[in-house]
GROMACS .gro file of C-alpha atoms in nm:
model
  324
    1UNK     CA    1   1.387  -2.011   0.665
    2UNK     CA    2   1.206  -1.969   0.332
    3UNK     CA    3   1.349  -1.714   0.095
    4UNK     CA    4   1.024  -1.516   0.111
    5UNK     CA    5   1.060  -1.458   0.485
    6UNK     CA    6   1.259  -1.195   0.670
    7UNK     CA    7   1.397  -1.177   1.020
    8UNK     CA    8   1.109  -1.109   1.257
    9UNK     CA    9   1.211  -0.767   1.380
   10UNK     CA   10   0.918  -0.544   1.472
   11UNK     CA   11   0.997  -0.186   1.366
   12UNK     CA   12   0.967   0.083   1.632
   13UNK     CA   13   0.849   0.444   1.635
   14UNK     CA   14   1.215   0.552   1.635
   15UNK     CA   15   1.263   0.347   1.317
   16UNK     CA   16   0.981   0.545   1.156
   17UNK     CA   17   1.135   0.876   1.262
   18UNK     CA   18   1.475   0.768   1.126
   19UNK     CA   19   1.307   0.657   0.803
   20UNK     CA   20   1.144   0.997   0.758
   21UNK     CA   21   1.478   1.174   0.793
   22UNK     CA   22   1.640   0.926   0.552
   23UNK     CA   23   1.384   0.944   0.273
   24UNK     CA   24   1.286   1.313   0.281
   25UNK     CA   25   1.520   1.406  -0.009
   26UNK     CA   26   1.362   1.139  -0.230
   27UNK     CA   27   0.987   1.172  -0.168
   28UNK     CA   28   0.708   1.428  -0.183
   29UNK     CA   29   0.522   1.551   0.121
   30UNK     CA   30   0.194   1.478  -0.053
   31UNK     CA   31  -0.107   1.709  -0.024
   32UNK     CA   32  -0.429   1.650   0.167
   33UNK     CA   33  -0.746   1.731  -0.029
   34UNK     CA   34  -1.106   1.772   0.084
   35UNK     CA   35  -1.436   1.745  -0.101
   36UNK     CA   36  -1.760   1.913   0.004
   37UNK     CA   37  -1.940   1.668  -0.227
   38UNK     CA   38  -1.809   1.362  -0.043
   39UNK     CA   39  -1.865   1.528   0.294
   40UNK     CA   40  -2.231   1.582   0.209
   41UNK     CA   41  -2.264   1.234   0.060
   42UNK     CA   42  -2.121   1.058   0.367
   43UNK     CA   43  -2.212   1.292   0.652
   44UNK     CA   44  -1.846   1.287   0.757
   45UNK     CA   45  -1.551   1.523   0.719
   46UNK     CA   46  -1.321   1.342   0.478
   47UNK     CA   47  -0.954   1.421   0.432
   48UNK     CA   48  -0.773   1.254   0.141
   49UNK     CA   49  -0.397   1.195   0.174
   50UNK     CA   50  -0.297   1.188  -0.192
   51UNK     CA   51  -0.013   0.940  -0.231
   52UNK     CA   52  -0.119   0.912  -0.595
   53UNK     CA   53   0.087   1.232  -0.629
   54UNK     CA   54   0.388   1.064  -0.468
   55UNK     CA   55   0.720   1.002  -0.644
   56UNK     CA   56   0.676   0.693  -0.866
   57UNK     CA   57   0.300   0.743  -0.824
   58UNK     CA   58   0.250   0.546  -0.503
   59UNK     CA   59   0.309   0.542  -0.127
   60UNK     CA   60   0.538   0.243  -0.167
   61UNK     CA   61   0.827   0.468  -0.263
   62UNK     CA   62   0.849   0.555   0.108
   63UNK     CA   63   0.929   0.203   0.223
   64UNK     CA   64   1.138   0.122  -0.082
   65UNK     CA   65   1.352   0.434  -0.038
   66UNK     CA   66   1.404   0.361   0.330
   67UNK     CA   67   1.526   0.012   0.248
   68UNK     CA   68   1.752   0.118  -0.041
   69UNK     CA   69   1.914   0.419   0.127
   70UNK     CA   70   1.958   0.229   0.452
   71UNK     CA   71   2.184  -0.030   0.286
   72UNK     CA   72   2.556  -0.030   0.353
   73UNK     CA   73   2.780   0.042   0.054
   74UNK     CA   74   2.881  -0.325   0.047
   75UNK     CA   75   2.522  -0.451   0.040
   76UNK     CA   76   2.408  -0.182  -0.202
   77UNK     CA   77   2.670  -0.291  -0.454
   78UNK     CA   78   2.484  -0.623  -0.490
   79UNK     CA   79   2.165  -0.443  -0.586
   80UNK     CA   80   1.812  -0.516  -0.469
   81UNK     CA   81   1.539  -0.756  -0.575
   82UNK     CA   82   1.172  -0.816  -0.499
   83UNK     CA   83   0.841  -0.954  -0.620
   84UNK     CA   84   0.542  -0.726  -0.667
   85UNK     CA   85   0.222  -0.679  -0.865
   86UNK     CA   86   0.338  -0.332  -0.954
   87UNK     CA   87   0.374  -0.035  -0.722
   88UNK     CA   88   0.645  -0.180  -0.498
   89UNK     CA   89   0.831  -0.300  -0.807
   90UNK     CA   90   0.835   0.043  -0.968
   91UNK     CA   91   0.903   0.217  -0.635
   92UNK     CA   92   1.203  -0.005  -0.563
   93UNK     CA   93   1.325   0.051  -0.919
   94UNK     CA   94   1.293   0.427  -0.865
   95UNK     CA   95   1.487   0.418  -0.537
   96UNK     CA   96   1.754   0.187  -0.675
   97UNK     CA   97   1.792   0.414  -0.976
   98UNK     CA   98   1.842   0.714  -0.748
   99UNK     CA   99   2.118   0.528  -0.567
  100UNK     CA  100   2.264   0.389  -0.890
  101UNK     CA  101   2.230   0.019  -0.809
  102UNK     CA  102   2.064  -0.272  -0.996
  103UNK     CA  103   1.703  -0.374  -0.928
  104UNK     CA  104   1.548  -0.706  -1.032
  105UNK     CA  105   1.175  -0.762  -0.988
  106UNK     CA  106   0.938  -1.053  -1.038
  107UNK     CA  107   0.593  -0.945  -1.159
  108UNK     CA  108   0.277  -1.139  -1.251
  109UNK     CA  109   0.235  -1.157  -1.627
  110UNK     CA  110  -0.111  -1.004  -1.571
  111UNK     CA  111   0.022  -0.695  -1.393
  112UNK     CA  112  -0.094  -0.366  -1.552
  113UNK     CA  113   0.118  -0.267  -1.849
  114UNK     CA  114   0.150   0.085  -1.711
  115UNK     CA  115   0.328  -0.053  -1.405
  116UNK     CA  116   0.558  -0.276  -1.611
  117UNK     CA  117   0.648   0.021  -1.829
  118UNK     CA  118   0.724   0.230  -1.520
  119UNK     CA  119   0.954  -0.038  -1.376
  120UNK     CA  120   1.154  -0.050  -1.698
  121UNK     CA  121   1.149   0.329  -1.721
  122UNK     CA  122   1.315   0.353  -1.380
  123UNK     CA  123   1.579   0.099  -1.484
  124UNK     CA  124   1.440  -0.217  -1.325
  125UNK     CA  125   1.467  -0.561  -1.483
  126UNK     CA  126   1.146  -0.769  -1.491
  127UNK     CA  127   1.105  -1.147  -1.475
  128UNK     CA  128   0.742  -1.250  -1.520
  129UNK     CA  129   0.554  -1.518  -1.323
  130UNK     CA  130   0.204  -1.661  -1.308
  131UNK     CA  131  -0.056  -1.455  -1.114
  132UNK     CA  132  -0.042  -1.653  -0.791
  133UNK     CA  133   0.149  -1.615  -0.465
  134UNK     CA  134   0.309  -1.958  -0.503
  135UNK     CA  135   0.440  -1.885  -0.855
  136UNK     CA  136   0.560  -1.542  -0.750
  137UNK     CA  137   0.764  -1.678  -0.459
  138UNK     CA  138   0.902  -1.973  -0.660
  139UNK     CA  139   1.024  -1.756  -0.949
  140UNK     CA  140   1.158  -1.496  -0.707
  141UNK     CA  141   1.371  -1.756  -0.529
  142UNK     CA  142   1.536  -1.835  -0.863
  143UNK     CA  143   1.597  -1.468  -0.944
  144UNK     CA  144   1.744  -1.393  -0.603
  145UNK     CA  145   1.975  -1.694  -0.620
  146UNK     CA  146   2.096  -1.580  -0.961
  147UNK     CA  147   2.144  -1.210  -0.885
  148UNK     CA  148   2.242  -1.213  -0.516
  149UNK     CA  149   2.048  -0.889  -0.461
  150UNK     CA  150   1.924  -0.769  -0.122
  151UNK     CA  151   1.563  -0.882  -0.083
  152UNK     CA  152   1.324  -0.595  -0.010
  153UNK     CA  153   0.989  -0.761   0.057
  154UNK     CA  154   0.689  -0.556  -0.061
  155UNK     CA  155   0.547  -0.539   0.292
  156UNK     CA  156   0.680  -0.809   0.528
  157UNK     CA  157   0.996  -0.608   0.594
  158UNK     CA  158   1.061  -0.382   0.895
  159UNK     CA  159   1.241  -0.124   0.679
  160UNK     CA  160   0.942  -0.104   0.446
  161UNK     CA  161   0.686  -0.078   0.727
  162UNK     CA  162   0.887   0.197   0.898
  163UNK     CA  163   0.895   0.387   0.568
  164UNK     CA  164   0.522   0.349   0.512
  165UNK     CA  165   0.460   0.482   0.863
  166UNK     CA  166   0.591   0.822   0.755
  167UNK     CA  167   0.271   0.880   0.557
  168UNK     CA  168   0.053   0.886   0.870
  169UNK     CA  169   0.298   1.112   1.050
  170UNK     CA  170   0.253   1.372   0.776
  171UNK     CA  171  -0.121   1.310   0.761
  172UNK     CA  172  -0.174   1.388   1.129
  173UNK     CA  173   0.040   1.702   1.104
  174UNK     CA  174  -0.158   1.821   0.802
  175UNK     CA  175  -0.506   1.765   0.952
  176UNK     CA  176  -0.468   1.852   1.323
  177UNK     CA  177  -0.592   1.507   1.416
  178UNK     CA  178  -0.843   1.250   1.290
  179UNK     CA  179  -1.103   1.026   1.452
  180UNK     CA  180  -1.057   0.745   1.199
  181UNK     CA  181  -0.802   0.660   0.931
  182UNK     CA  182  -0.909   0.425   0.650
  183UNK     CA  183  -0.659   0.261   0.415
  184UNK     CA  184  -0.669  -0.034   0.176
  185UNK     CA  185  -0.525  -0.368   0.286
  186UNK     CA  186  -0.358  -0.634   0.076
  187UNK     CA  187  -0.035  -0.757   0.230
  188UNK     CA  188  -0.071  -0.491   0.497
  189UNK     CA  189   0.236  -0.270   0.455
  190UNK     CA  190   0.051   0.063   0.460
  191UNK     CA  191  -0.186  -0.047   0.737
  192UNK     CA  192   0.110  -0.169   0.943
  193UNK     CA  193   0.293   0.159   0.900
  194UNK     CA  194  -0.026   0.343   0.993
  195UNK     CA  195  -0.060   0.128   1.306
  196UNK     CA  196   0.305   0.186   1.397
  197UNK     CA  197   0.272   0.563   1.380
  198UNK     CA  198  -0.079   0.621   1.513
  199UNK     CA  199  -0.043   0.385   1.809
  200UNK     CA  200   0.236   0.616   1.926
  201UNK     CA  201   0.114   0.966   1.836
  202UNK     CA  202  -0.266   0.924   1.822
  203UNK     CA  203  -0.371   0.604   2.002
  204UNK     CA  204  -0.731   0.725   2.016
  205UNK     CA  205  -0.758   0.729   1.635
  206UNK     CA  206  -0.934   0.422   1.497
  207UNK     CA  207  -0.762   0.238   1.212
  208UNK     CA  208  -0.997   0.069   0.965
  209UNK     CA  209  -0.872  -0.144   0.677
  210UNK     CA  210  -1.067  -0.174   0.351
  211UNK     CA  211  -1.057  -0.484   0.134
  212UNK     CA  212  -1.227  -0.624  -0.180
  213UNK     CA  213  -1.489  -0.892  -0.114
  214UNK     CA  214  -1.321  -1.107  -0.379
  215UNK     CA  215  -0.985  -1.087  -0.202
  216UNK     CA  216  -1.099  -1.082   0.160
  217UNK     CA  217  -0.835  -1.300   0.323
  218UNK     CA  218  -0.737  -1.021   0.566
  219UNK     CA  219  -1.102  -0.983   0.671
  220UNK     CA  220  -1.131  -1.357   0.729
  221UNK     CA  221  -0.797  -1.364   0.909
  222UNK     CA  222  -0.910  -1.079   1.134
  223UNK     CA  223  -1.229  -1.264   1.227
  224UNK     CA  224  -1.053  -1.599   1.276
  225UNK     CA  225  -0.760  -1.465   1.478
  226UNK     CA  226  -0.492  -1.616   1.254
  227UNK     CA  227  -0.358  -1.567   0.900
  228UNK     CA  228  -0.573  -1.713   0.621
  229UNK     CA  229  -0.393  -1.681   0.287
  230UNK     CA  230  -0.556  -1.699  -0.057
  231UNK     CA  231  -0.322  -1.801  -0.338
  232UNK     CA  232  -0.471  -1.625  -0.640
  233UNK     CA  233  -0.774  -1.403  -0.570
  234UNK     CA  234  -0.936  -1.219  -0.861
  235UNK     CA  235  -1.024  -0.850  -0.819
  236UNK     CA  236  -0.995  -0.523  -1.012
  237UNK     CA  237  -0.799  -0.394  -0.710
  238UNK     CA  238  -0.478  -0.550  -0.841
  239UNK     CA  239  -0.262  -0.406  -0.562
  240UNK     CA  240  -0.460  -0.593  -0.294
  241UNK     CA  241  -0.425  -0.956  -0.408
  242UNK     CA  242  -0.144  -1.060  -0.175
  243UNK     CA  243  -0.187  -1.218   0.171
  244UNK     CA  244  -0.080  -1.095   0.513
  245UNK     CA  245   0.254  -1.215   0.651
  246UNK     CA  246   0.395  -1.244   1.002
  247UNK     CA  247   0.505  -0.882   1.049
  248UNK     CA  248   0.194  -0.723   0.905
  249UNK     CA  249  -0.030  -0.965   1.096
  250UNK     CA  250   0.136  -0.845   1.417
  251UNK     CA  251   0.019  -0.490   1.350
  252UNK     CA  252  -0.322  -0.583   1.210
  253UNK     CA  253  -0.409  -0.815   1.499
  254UNK     CA  254  -0.295  -0.569   1.765
  255UNK     CA  255  -0.401  -0.229   1.633
  256UNK     CA  256  -0.664  -0.246   1.358
  257UNK     CA  257  -1.015  -0.160   1.478
  258UNK     CA  258  -1.203  -0.332   1.196
  259UNK     CA  259  -1.180  -0.452   0.836
  260UNK     CA  260  -1.461  -0.359   0.595
  261UNK     CA  261  -1.517  -0.501   0.247
  262UNK     CA  262  -1.665  -0.380  -0.082
  263UNK     CA  263  -1.786  -0.557  -0.397
  264UNK     CA  264  -1.627  -0.517  -0.739
  265UNK     CA  265  -1.914  -0.294  -0.855
  266UNK     CA  266  -1.890  -0.080  -0.542
  267UNK     CA  267  -1.516  -0.038  -0.595
  268UNK     CA  268  -1.557   0.057  -0.961
  269UNK     CA  269  -1.838   0.301  -0.880
  270UNK     CA  270  -1.631   0.467  -0.603
  271UNK     CA  271  -1.330   0.493  -0.834
  272UNK     CA  272  -1.535   0.652  -1.112
  273UNK     CA  273  -1.709   0.890  -0.870
  274UNK     CA  274  -1.378   1.007  -0.724
  275UNK     CA  275  -1.230   1.066  -1.068
  276UNK     CA  276  -1.543   1.260  -1.165
  277UNK     CA  277  -1.587   1.473  -0.853
  278UNK     CA  278  -1.227   1.526  -0.734
  279UNK     CA  279  -1.056   1.529  -1.074
  280UNK     CA  280  -0.774   1.302  -0.960
  281UNK     CA  281  -0.636   0.982  -1.110
  282UNK     CA  282  -0.630   0.694  -0.865
  283UNK     CA  283  -0.617   0.316  -0.886
  284UNK     CA  284  -0.898   0.073  -0.816
  285UNK     CA  285  -0.715  -0.035  -0.501
  286UNK     CA  286  -0.742   0.322  -0.369
  287UNK     CA  287  -1.117   0.326  -0.425
  288UNK     CA  288  -1.179   0.042  -0.180
  289UNK     CA  289  -1.169   0.269   0.131
  290UNK     CA  290  -1.408   0.516  -0.034
  291UNK     CA  291  -1.638   0.231  -0.136
  292UNK     CA  292  -1.649   0.099   0.221
  293UNK     CA  293  -1.722   0.446   0.362
  294UNK     CA  294  -2.009   0.493   0.116
  295UNK     CA  295  -2.136   0.145   0.207
  296UNK     CA  296  -2.120   0.210   0.584
  297UNK     CA  297  -2.210   0.579   0.612
  298UNK     CA  298  -2.352   0.545   0.964
  299UNK     CA  299  -2.014   0.419   1.084
  300UNK     CA  300  -1.840   0.739   0.976
  301UNK     CA  301  -2.110   1.008   1.005
  302UNK     CA  302  -2.004   1.307   1.215
  303UNK     CA  303  -1.639   1.192   1.227
  304UNK     CA  304  -1.315   1.338   1.097
  305UNK     CA  305  -1.203   1.062   0.863
  306UNK     CA  306  -0.867   1.031   0.692
  307UNK     CA  307  -0.854   0.834   0.367
  308UNK     CA  308  -0.518   0.728   0.228
  309UNK     CA  309  -0.524   0.729  -0.154
  310UNK     CA  310  -0.236   0.492  -0.206
  311UNK     CA  311  -0.147   0.523  -0.574
  312UNK     CA  312  -0.221   0.654  -0.920
  313UNK     CA  313  -0.049   0.415  -1.159
  314UNK     CA  314  -0.346   0.331  -1.379
  315UNK     CA  315  -0.364   0.148  -1.711
  316UNK     CA  316  -0.595   0.390  -1.894
  317UNK     CA  317  -0.688   0.128  -2.154
  318UNK     CA  318  -0.839  -0.110  -1.896
  319UNK     CA  319  -1.047   0.113  -1.671
  320UNK     CA  320  -1.319  -0.096  -1.501
  321UNK     CA  321  -1.609   0.103  -1.644
  322UNK     CA  322  -1.493   0.083  -2.007
  323UNK     CA  323  -1.681  -0.158  -2.233
  324UNK     CA  324  -1.461  -0.427  -2.381
   0.00000   0.00000   0.00000
């Protein structure tokens, strides 16, 4: 078994419930915001689950905390390690810091400086790699062999998926039900957690994944019926550059209704519009769902639509609409 793989255990609804109990002391129950402007613009009722206000600034603290606080004392003493373009790295560093154990992360050298700074701020140790999946996994194998830490995969990990599923549980409680939930897709951790939860408590709710056109391997996988992995896609949505894996493909192939894509300009425009109209800081990756809704208004018109804003860890010096 490759070091980047995990045992193929499909997390259950009970795992999600246990995760929510486990992580509640370490996370925020994030707010849900609405916008009359976006409702009028789209013809839908939009509800924004603001994980950009989450601890460590991203939804990934849910899965990371579930993994860290679920470790035995013996395993925790060895620390944890992972590879990540940013939000999982800083979320795992946050959780490890709360438990008082070491955290080693491998990050692309091109990862946003704000995310690198956050990792170090939470006590994590960074080893840099080239911005490709192959380099990331190769360097990670060396780091794990050296440190002996417990590997917490950014998304292909049942503990992580169960933790991410807690977001949709809260979302449904806060909105009294939704017709559609839209979330970004990269490796598929958030979408998988959404599928895990909604297939149990709201099976009638459609789950739509949103992806950049320039990193559309999940879209192509969905259409082909098997995983198609790109090694080093280039998009401003830096959190969505990684490919699906076995566990996340299980949920995507069985529960996702559709995958929609948006261009780089559409993503940047949606990000800027959301900042301007809702007065919230969110990453380019979070703008992809909004961009796809604006692009496919007829698909969502008249529906109650939940949008998961996944994170707010932005490098303010490299915003996509700034002139270089």
